[in-house]
Amino acid sequence: MKPWRELARARADGGGVLSLHRRDDEVVVRVDGQELMSTRRHGSEDRLAEVGCAGLVAPRVLIGGLGLGFTLRATLALLDGAEADAGAGAGTVVVAEISPELVAWNRTLVGAGAAAALADPRVEIRVGDVADAMATPGRFDVILLDVDNSPHALTRPGNQVLYGTRGLATARAALGPGGRLAVWSASRHPDFERRLGAAGFAVEVHGARASGGRGSSHTIYLGRKPA
Ligand SMILES: C[S@@+](CC[C@H](N)C(=O)[O-])C[C@H]1O[C@@H](n2cnc3c(N)ncnc32)[C@H](O)[C@@H]1O
């Protein structure tokens, strides 16, 4: 088997080193040598978009963060489908990504699909904290949050606030009536489930496999704000 080739590296926002690697047609992002995201396994990242956007026509979507762009691409595919079915408007997608390097790598090094998604006219890239992108009340119909390994396994210490009472209230306020907050997690966390309910969301828990119905089983929390 061919060895991994490092394509680029940068300082990660929370300290540590972010690096991009390729072997044959597989690309991975690592933080301090630990895999954060791979092009081989993205079933649950795609599923995050499906759970969050199911049945919506032309939604205003916020995605945090970009990673290797699978949630973004799955969201755009769903918007394409809904647009064709309903002959409705296109919808919009804001992507908040804390790492400017990761945005640049998606444009240049990850692959043609990743670059095309960022160039889509429906997509706006905001380099910065997803918490700041939620500042305007009622701005979104859907928030897809995949910035950590779970509400307990954070990629940067500042992300803790996103999963607490204050962060969930901010997310709820950023959603319009009937809006949805979908959160990716490697596993179930009953305390987070309770907090989501206490923040005024109707809570659903969805399982999602890492690759094609196989691989690790991940969890997607869906919080629905009342209409
Ligand atoms: C697991 S990856 C996301 C994977 C993505 N769903 C995909 O389809 O490839 C997590 C991403 O969140 C970013 N991130 C971490 N904390 C963030 C924050 N507070 N705001 C915005 N982006 C953040 C990381 O730099 C990384 O790109």
Tab-separated table of C-alpha atoms and ligand atoms in Angstrom:
chain	number	residue	atom	x	y	z
A	1	MET	CA	0.000	0.000	0.000
A	2	LYS	CA	1.239	3.474	-0.877
A	3	PRO	CA	2.319	5.730	2.028
A	4	TRP	CA	0.305	8.810	2.979
A	5	ARG	CA	1.589	12.052	1.443
A	6	GLU	CA	1.210	15.296	3.410
A	7	LEU	CA	-0.238	18.004	1.168
A	8	ALA	CA	-0.394	20.927	3.619
A	9	ARG	CA	-0.295	21.851	7.277
A	10	ALA	CA	-1.364	24.809	9.410
A	11	ARG	CA	-1.799	25.819	13.040
A	12	ALA	CA	-5.251	24.800	14.308
A	13	ASP	CA	-7.438	27.439	15.977
A	14	GLY	CA	-7.487	25.605	19.323
A	15	GLY	CA	-3.688	25.073	19.241
A	16	GLY	CA	-2.148	21.978	17.692
A	17	VAL	CA	-1.509	21.183	14.050
A	18	LEU	CA	-4.056	20.721	11.286
A	19	SER	CA	-2.778	18.689	8.316
A	20	LEU	CA	-4.111	17.407	4.994
A	21	HIS	CA	-2.963	14.072	3.532
A	22	ARG	CA	-3.599	12.031	0.381
A	23	ARG	CA	-3.163	8.350	-0.454
A	24	ASP	CA	-4.416	7.285	-3.905
A	25	ASP	CA	-7.884	8.867	-4.107
A	26	GLU	CA	-8.445	9.171	-0.344
A	27	VAL	CA	-7.921	12.505	1.433
A	28	VAL	CA	-7.894	12.969	5.207
A	29	VAL	CA	-7.681	15.928	7.583
A	30	ARG	CA	-5.864	15.320	10.866
A	31	VAL	CA	-5.539	17.351	14.054
A	32	ASP	CA	-2.293	16.540	15.858
A	33	GLY	CA	-2.091	13.313	13.850
A	34	GLN	CA	-5.645	12.152	14.784
A	35	GLU	CA	-8.073	11.763	11.887
A	36	LEU	CA	-10.787	14.445	11.926
A	37	MET	CA	-12.428	13.622	8.596
A	38	SER	CA	-11.823	11.301	5.636
A	39	THR	CA	-13.220	11.172	2.101
A	40	ARG	CA	-13.686	7.386	2.653
A	41	ARG	CA	-16.276	7.662	5.426
A	42	HIS	CA	-18.893	10.359	5.130
A	43	GLY	CA	-22.232	8.541	5.460
A	44	SER	CA	-23.162	10.230	8.731
A	45	GLU	CA	-22.031	13.678	7.493
A	46	ASP	CA	-24.351	13.239	4.473
A	47	ARG	CA	-27.110	11.995	6.787
A	48	LEU	CA	-26.797	15.150	8.912
A	49	ALA	CA	-27.972	17.153	5.884
A	50	GLU	CA	-30.765	14.682	5.092
A	51	VAL	CA	-32.124	14.676	8.658
A	52	GLY	CA	-31.913	18.468	8.927
A	53	CYS	CA	-33.326	19.407	5.516
A	54	ALA	CA	-35.864	16.593	4.852
A	55	GLY	CA	-38.960	17.861	3.073
A	56	LEU	CA	-37.940	21.537	3.027
A	57	VAL	CA	-38.115	23.636	-0.136
A	58	ALA	CA	-35.625	26.498	-0.544
A	59	PRO	CA	-34.493	26.542	3.112
A	60	ARG	CA	-31.951	28.997	4.493
A	61	VAL	CA	-29.271	26.691	5.908
A	62	LEU	CA	-26.298	27.342	8.205
A	63	ILE	CA	-23.556	24.675	8.268
A	64	GLY	CA	-20.797	24.721	10.886
A	65	GLY	CA	-18.047	23.664	9.958
A	66	LEU	CA	-16.835	22.798	6.477
A	67	GLY	CA	-14.446	19.834	7.097
A	68	LEU	CA	-14.069	18.123	3.708
A	69	GLY	CA	-17.394	19.538	2.512
A	70	PHE	CA	-19.593	16.417	2.528
A	71	THR	CA	-22.439	17.931	4.556
A	72	LEU	CA	-22.329	20.945	2.234
A	73	ARG	CA	-22.475	18.790	-0.900
A	74	ALA	CA	-25.305	16.657	0.500
A	75	THR	CA	-27.243	19.852	1.379
A	76	LEU	CA	-26.808	21.256	-2.142
A	77	ALA	CA	-27.984	17.950	-3.657
A	78	LEU	CA	-31.119	18.048	-1.461
A	79	LEU	CA	-31.777	21.658	-2.452
A	80	ASP	CA	-31.386	20.683	-6.132
A	81	GLY	CA	-33.926	17.865	-5.683
A	82	ALA	CA	-36.463	20.010	-3.831
A	83	GLU	CA	-36.086	22.799	-6.394
A	84	ALA	CA	-36.690	20.413	-9.305
A	85	ASP	CA	-39.714	18.812	-7.578
A	86	ALA	CA	-41.419	22.037	-6.535
A	87	GLY	CA	-40.134	24.454	-9.173
A	88	ALA	CA	-39.347	26.660	-6.189
A	89	GLY	CA	-36.436	28.993	-5.331
A	90	ALA	CA	-32.914	27.787	-4.783
A	91	GLY	CA	-32.385	28.096	-1.024
A	92	THR	CA	-29.175	29.434	0.502
A	93	VAL	CA	-26.315	27.896	2.471
A	94	VAL	CA	-23.984	29.792	4.807
A	95	VAL	CA	-20.930	27.743	5.825
A	96	ALA	CA	-19.087	28.916	8.949
A	97	GLU	CA	-15.574	27.452	9.156
A	98	ILE	CA	-13.055	28.512	11.804
A	99	SER	CA	-9.972	27.511	9.787
A	100	PRO	CA	-9.116	29.706	6.776
A	101	GLU	CA	-6.620	27.052	5.652
A	102	LEU	CA	-9.298	24.364	5.501
A	103	VAL	CA	-11.400	26.628	3.267
A	104	ALA	CA	-8.376	27.217	1.007
A	105	TRP	CA	-7.570	23.469	0.880
A	106	ASN	CA	-11.173	22.692	-0.139
A	107	ARG	CA	-10.785	25.175	-2.994
A	108	THR	CA	-7.438	23.833	-4.212
A	109	LEU	CA	-6.320	20.449	-2.837
A	110	VAL	CA	-9.244	18.264	-1.752
A	111	GLY	CA	-10.796	17.639	-5.171
A	112	ALA	CA	-13.059	18.977	-7.894
A	113	GLY	CA	-16.316	18.231	-6.019
A	114	ALA	CA	-15.197	20.158	-2.939
A	115	ALA	CA	-14.085	23.157	-5.019
A	116	ALA	CA	-17.319	23.182	-7.052
A	117	ALA	CA	-19.474	23.236	-3.902
A	118	LEU	CA	-17.670	26.326	-2.594
A	119	ALA	CA	-18.140	28.063	-5.955
A	120	ASP	CA	-21.906	27.361	-6.009
A	121	PRO	CA	-23.785	30.720	-6.164
A	122	ARG	CA	-26.107	29.612	-3.316
A	123	VAL	CA	-23.141	29.226	-0.954
A	124	GLU	CA	-21.626	31.915	1.277
A	125	ILE	CA	-18.438	31.062	3.189
A	126	ARG	CA	-17.857	32.788	6.529
A	127	VAL	CA	-14.419	32.226	7.987
A	128	GLY	CA	-14.987	32.349	11.737
A	129	ASP	CA	-16.818	30.818	14.675
A	130	VAL	CA	-20.231	29.309	13.901
A	131	ALA	CA	-21.458	30.895	17.155
A	132	ASP	CA	-21.008	34.340	15.549
A	133	ALA	CA	-22.951	33.254	12.462
A	134	MET	CA	-25.997	32.656	14.706
A	135	ALA	CA	-26.214	36.251	15.924
A	136	THR	CA	-29.198	37.382	13.811
A	137	PRO	CA	-32.605	36.191	15.137
A	138	GLY	CA	-34.733	34.173	12.716
A	139	ARG	CA	-32.080	34.142	9.967
A	140	PHE	CA	-32.097	30.376	9.261
A	141	ASP	CA	-34.547	27.510	8.748
A	142	VAL	CA	-31.925	24.832	9.430
A	143	ILE	CA	-28.663	24.745	11.394
A	144	LEU	CA	-26.397	21.723	10.741
A	145	LEU	CA	-23.727	21.556	13.437
A	146	ASP	CA	-20.692	19.298	12.953
A	147	VAL	CA	-17.740	21.036	14.584
A	148	ASP	CA	-16.758	18.441	17.223
A	149	ASN	CA	-16.685	14.697	17.769
A	150	SER	CA	-19.586	15.046	20.206
A	151	PRO	CA	-21.002	17.587	22.703
A	152	HIS	CA	-18.335	16.156	25.065
A	153	ALA	CA	-15.352	15.633	22.729
A	154	LEU	CA	-14.489	19.099	21.523
A	155	THR	CA	-12.041	20.107	18.786
A	156	ARG	CA	-11.462	23.471	20.553
A	157	PRO	CA	-12.278	24.474	24.151
A	158	GLY	CA	-14.391	27.469	23.032
A	159	ASN	CA	-16.925	25.106	21.445
A	160	GLN	CA	-18.287	24.042	24.863
A	161	VAL	CA	-20.660	27.004	24.819
A	162	LEU	CA	-22.437	25.674	21.700
A	163	TYR	CA	-23.915	22.716	23.605
A	164	GLY	CA	-24.849	24.494	26.831
A	165	THR	CA	-28.013	26.363	27.788
A	166	ARG	CA	-26.778	29.683	26.373
A	167	GLY	CA	-25.539	28.232	23.075
A	168	LEU	CA	-28.753	26.280	22.493
A	169	ALA	CA	-30.825	29.407	23.216
A	170	THR	CA	-28.731	31.306	20.636
A	171	ALA	CA	-29.262	28.551	18.057
A	172	ARG	CA	-33.011	28.516	18.763
A	173	ALA	CA	-33.215	32.293	18.371
A	174	ALA	CA	-31.300	32.119	15.066
A	175	LEU	CA	-34.007	29.808	13.682
A	176	GLY	CA	-37.348	30.947	12.311
A	177	PRO	CA	-40.620	29.313	13.477
A	178	GLY	CA	-40.524	25.553	12.774
A	179	GLY	CA	-36.736	25.737	12.345
A	180	ARG	CA	-34.461	22.746	12.926
A	181	LEU	CA	-31.135	22.273	14.691
A	182	ALA	CA	-29.299	19.047	13.709
A	183	VAL	CA	-26.174	18.107	15.681
A	184	TRP	CA	-23.660	15.382	14.707
A	185	SER	CA	-22.266	13.268	17.544
A	186	ALA	CA	-20.080	10.153	17.540
A	187	SER	CA	-22.306	8.633	20.243
A	188	ARG	CA	-25.400	9.275	22.411
A	189	HIS	CA	-25.248	11.765	25.264
A	190	PRO	CA	-28.447	11.698	27.368
A	191	ASP	CA	-27.483	14.898	29.226
A	192	PHE	CA	-27.260	16.776	25.891
A	193	GLU	CA	-30.603	15.279	24.834
A	194	ARG	CA	-32.180	16.649	28.009
A	195	ARG	CA	-30.612	20.092	27.518
A	196	LEU	CA	-31.888	20.225	23.930
A	197	GLY	CA	-35.413	19.501	25.175
A	198	ALA	CA	-35.088	22.017	28.013
A	199	ALA	CA	-34.014	24.666	25.467
A	200	GLY	CA	-37.454	24.402	23.821
A	201	PHE	CA	-36.802	21.904	21.024
A	202	ALA	CA	-38.824	18.746	20.292
A	203	VAL	CA	-36.026	16.163	20.235
A	204	GLU	CA	-35.486	13.256	17.805
A	205	VAL	CA	-32.483	10.925	17.876
A	206	HIS	CA	-31.349	9.380	14.567
A	207	GLY	CA	-28.658	6.723	14.028
A	208	ALA	CA	-26.274	7.102	11.071
A	209	ARG	CA	-23.626	4.698	9.753
A	210	ALA	CA	-20.194	5.994	8.800
A	211	SER	CA	-20.059	4.428	5.336
A	212	GLY	CA	-22.741	2.926	3.120
A	213	GLY	CA	-24.857	1.302	5.857
A	214	ARG	CA	-21.701	-0.100	7.511
A	215	GLY	CA	-18.953	1.174	9.782
A	216	SER	CA	-19.313	2.950	13.111
A	217	SER	CA	-22.762	3.983	14.212
A	218	HIS	CA	-23.026	7.701	14.909
A	219	THR	CA	-25.842	9.828	16.336
A	220	ILE	CA	-27.667	12.807	14.886
A	221	TYR	CA	-29.765	14.903	17.232
A	222	LEU	CA	-32.607	16.810	15.621
A	223	GLY	CA	-34.223	19.608	17.603
A	224	ARG	CA	-37.398	21.089	16.133
A	225	LYS	CA	-38.457	24.581	17.178
A	226	PRO	CA	-42.250	24.927	17.387
A	227	ALA	CA	-43.868	26.487	14.312
B	1	LIG	C1	-15.621	17.033	11.638
B	1	LIG	S1	-15.263	18.421	10.672
B	1	LIG	C2	-16.772	18.676	9.783
B	1	LIG	C3	-17.009	17.629	8.751
B	1	LIG	C4	-18.028	18.064	7.725
B	1	LIG	N1	-19.388	17.851	8.222
B	1	LIG	C5	-17.837	17.332	6.409
B	1	LIG	O1	-18.836	16.968	5.790
B	1	LIG	O2	-16.704	17.128	5.979
B	1	LIG	C6	-15.327	19.750	11.847
B	1	LIG	C7	-15.047	21.115	11.212
B	1	LIG	O3	-15.484	22.141	12.098
B	1	LIG	C8	-14.527	23.197	12.124
B	1	LIG	N2	-14.759	23.936	13.388
B	1	LIG	C9	-14.451	23.567	14.666
B	1	LIG	N3	-14.939	24.460	15.539
B	1	LIG	C10	-15.605	25.417	14.819
B	1	LIG	C11	-16.356	26.574	15.166
B	1	LIG	N4	-16.535	26.940	16.433
B	1	LIG	N5	-16.895	27.321	14.165
B	1	LIG	C12	-16.724	26.960	12.850
B	1	LIG	N6	-16.021	25.855	12.473
B	1	LIG	C13	-15.483	25.082	13.427
B	1	LIG	C14	-13.209	22.458	11.994
B	1	LIG	O4	-12.165	23.307	11.555
B	1	LIG	C15	-13.584	21.376	10.959
B	1	LIG	O5	-13.437	21.861	9.652
